[in-house]
Structures are given as C-alpha cells and as structure tokens.
C-alpha cells in the first residue's frame, strides 16, 4: 500500500537529489572539482547575499511576529489577527508581481507618496529590483505563517503567569519580553529553522523582484545557470551549497525537537 | 479609554495598509486602460483587459491548471488515505525510513532537485507534457498529504476502533465505518489544501512544463516580467481568489500543522 506514493517521491525527488550530488562532481564526463571552483570564483558573493537576505528577513519576521502576537495574545485584536493571515494563501508569484507593481520606481507607492509631496517624481527612488524589495516581499509573505506559529505558542502559555505579571504592574511589552517569549522559545526556534530554509530556497520572489544585475539569490543563479548557460554541473554545485545549508538547519531543528521533553 | 480606542483603530488601519497595499495595486492595474507616467492615477479605467484576457490565453491556462489540480488531488487522495492510516495505526516495517523519504522534499530546496527531475523526465519522454506536470505536482502533494493525513488519523482515539474489533468487526470494516467517518473533516481540509497547492505550484511547473504546459502561475510570471501589467494583474487576482475563499472558510480551523507547507509555494 505504501509502494506507489513512496515510488513517486523516490523516483522524482530522491533519485534526482542523488543525481544532483553526482553531477556536481562531474565535468565533461570526468570526476572533478571544477564546478565547485567555479562556484567559489563566481558565486561566493551571491552565497553571502542569499544568507544575508535570509537572516535579515528572518530576524524581521520573528521580531514583528513576537510583538504583534504578544499584543494579540494579551490585549486581543480580531481584525489584526485575521489580516495577518491573508498572505498565507497568496501564492509567491502573486506576491512577487504585487510588489513589483507597488515598489517599482514608477510604482503605485511612489505615485501615492508623490501626492503628499514625499517623493520627487522626476527622480523616483526604486525599492523593487534591489535587495530591499526582496526583503520586504519575503517578510510580507512569511509574516502570516510566523504569526500563526508564534500565536499558537503564545496561546499555550497559561493565563495565570500573565495575570501574576499584570498584578505586579508589568506592561504589555514586559509581559511579552519576560514571560511569553522565554516560555515559547522552543517553538520559536522550530519556526525560525523552518522559515530560514524556505527563505534560502525562495525562487519566484527574487526572480521577479530581484535586480537584473548580480548579485542574485542562489536559486535564481541555479535557474539562470541552466537556462542561459545550459551548465548542469555548476548549477548542481550551487544546489549542493544550498543543500548543505538546509542540512545544517535540519540538524539544528532535529536536535531541538528531540532535546525537548515530550 | 479614548486613546486606547484610537490606538486600536490606528493598528487596524496600519495593518490593513501593509497587507492590502500590494493587493490593491493589482486591483487598480487590472482595471486600467491607460496610465501614463507620471499621472497619479490611471487616466482611463475600463473592463477592457478583463474582457480581453478572460477569452484568451488566461482562460486556457486556468483551464489546464484546474484540470491538473483535480487529477493531482484525486490521485493523491486515493494513494494517501490508506497509507496514512497504516502509518498512524500499524507497525509498518521501515516506518522511520518511509517517513524520512516523505520529509526530504520538505527540508531541502526544491528547485535544484527539480532541475534534475526535469532531465530525468526528458529521458522517459514525459517532460514538457501534461502528465509530467501532474507527476511533479504529485511529489509536493503526496508529501503534504502524507504528513497531514497521518496526523489526522493519529488524532482519533484508538479505543473507538478497538471497541469495533472487540465486537467482531474486521480491520477493513473498522476502517471504513469507524476511522474514516471520524477522519473526514480533517481529510477534507487536507484535500482542499492539496488542491490549492497544485493550483498555485510554480517552480516545478515552470521547469517541467515549459514550453508547452501553461498553468496560471507560470502565465502570470511570463506576463509580469514581460511588463504586460494589466494582464498579469488580472491573472494574479484570479489566482489569488481560491486561496482567499479558502482562508475565509477555514480561518477558524487553520492549524499550523496544516500550513507549514504553504511557506513554500
């Protein structure tokens, strides 16, 4: 009974995954490390760029979610809670396009801001097609999931802890910082690990809103390497770099969930 | 008291703006007939592009994407429900290995793997075909369904099934008359999300389907980078609709375990 689904996933994911590793060590049919040398020479900035964007987006997402969820948990705000769930089901390509239209030099945001005189239309600033655009889009999309996960963790914290803190005169912020955050730290770590990999592996958003000039995010590099250079070896070596990071995150994740008493 | 109310209002307005700014831009562009820079608003609003687009390629992309999603969902449901039940209830041999295989696509970047899947599918003549796209969607759909549906079956108390066995019901009858009805709400939620996953899938479709199979996300991507802004915006709105409907319907029941997968569309 397990056979057909297992066969599909092994055939179309596990085998290609192994062949990806295999091909990354081949150049012109010979075993070689040339692909990796090329990755080092051409793409080391891109690797750092990808890590930087992912880490910054993750920090912003978790930071905002920690505060917003604290507010929702302690004070309560149905409308805000619902609104934050909206991006959950907005596909990445739609986010990419929406942000292009909004943030481009001639986008709707500049257009609107010019009406109140904040932006000079003869020299409009561009947020799309830069790393800032990618960060904004990733944060916007991932906030929904983060809010859902963090709010779940916050709601699992028993009310008496918060009541005690309130009786001692703790502000909302102090309740978040000193009670909610420390008590839901393990869930936050799991959520972060998960989102970090998905940001690292994000493809359509940087493809649509990233700049035309390098540096690109890793997945975009892989795609361009295949599409424009038809160079499977280097593309797979780049892929291997991304697997290594994912593996590191997965290891961290497994250690955290197995260390936690069930 | 008054300041608190004002603060709440301000929070709602701010969040509404942040969430709807990119989405409302799409709505504005979709009704734009002419908008030349640096005019603050479109000079001419019309249904022109909606009419034009809904009769053309967009409709075809929607149609094939919908058909793919229906096939993927049906096949996933048939293949996964028995497996998920087995995994949840019985000591299946190599269970850890099986679960690990179903965890992999979740834990690793998909794009570089799917690049190699595409090569593989070319070798067996399935790339750039309808069945190829169905197959690549099946990977993500199966992984998602196995995890959520196993969780659904695990959440049903085993004692109910034990009672049925004690009364002489066979394993199959127990499954069909006790476990399955109890699991139905969870299975329906999971199925809806599998459908949405397939409808929204981009990476695999772009790699495997190109250039012959066009689904709505790929169509939207092409038109957007080709600066056909009205067409792309309409496609984006159409693409977003099923998800928003689902959000409104399922909002109360959204649990994180159902949704972690949606970080990756």
Tab-separated table of C-alpha atoms in Angstrom, chain A residues 97, chain B residues 29-30 49 52-53 58 219-220 223 228-236:
chain	number	residue	atom	x	y	z
A	97	UNK	CA	4.094	40.684	-9.036
B	29	UNK	CA	-3.882	47.897	-12.509
B	30	UNK	CA	-6.365	45.257	-13.593
B	49	UNK	CA	-8.420	43.959	-20.305
B	52	UNK	CA	-9.831	40.605	-23.496
B	53	UNK	CA	-7.955	38.322	-21.137
B	58	UNK	CA	-5.528	33.278	-19.413
B	219	UNK	CA	1.316	32.514	-17.259
B	220	UNK	CA	1.231	35.250	-14.632
B	223	UNK	CA	3.205	38.362	-18.433
B	228	UNK	CA	2.018	43.282	-19.580
B	229	UNK	CA	0.971	44.737	-16.259
B	230	UNK	CA	-2.806	44.689	-16.756
B	231	UNK	CA	-2.856	41.108	-17.943
B	232	UNK	CA	-0.524	39.950	-15.165
B	233	UNK	CA	-2.577	41.761	-12.534
B	234	UNK	CA	-5.788	40.128	-13.684
B	235	UNK	CA	-4.077	36.727	-13.681
B	236	UNK	CA	-2.769	37.423	-10.170
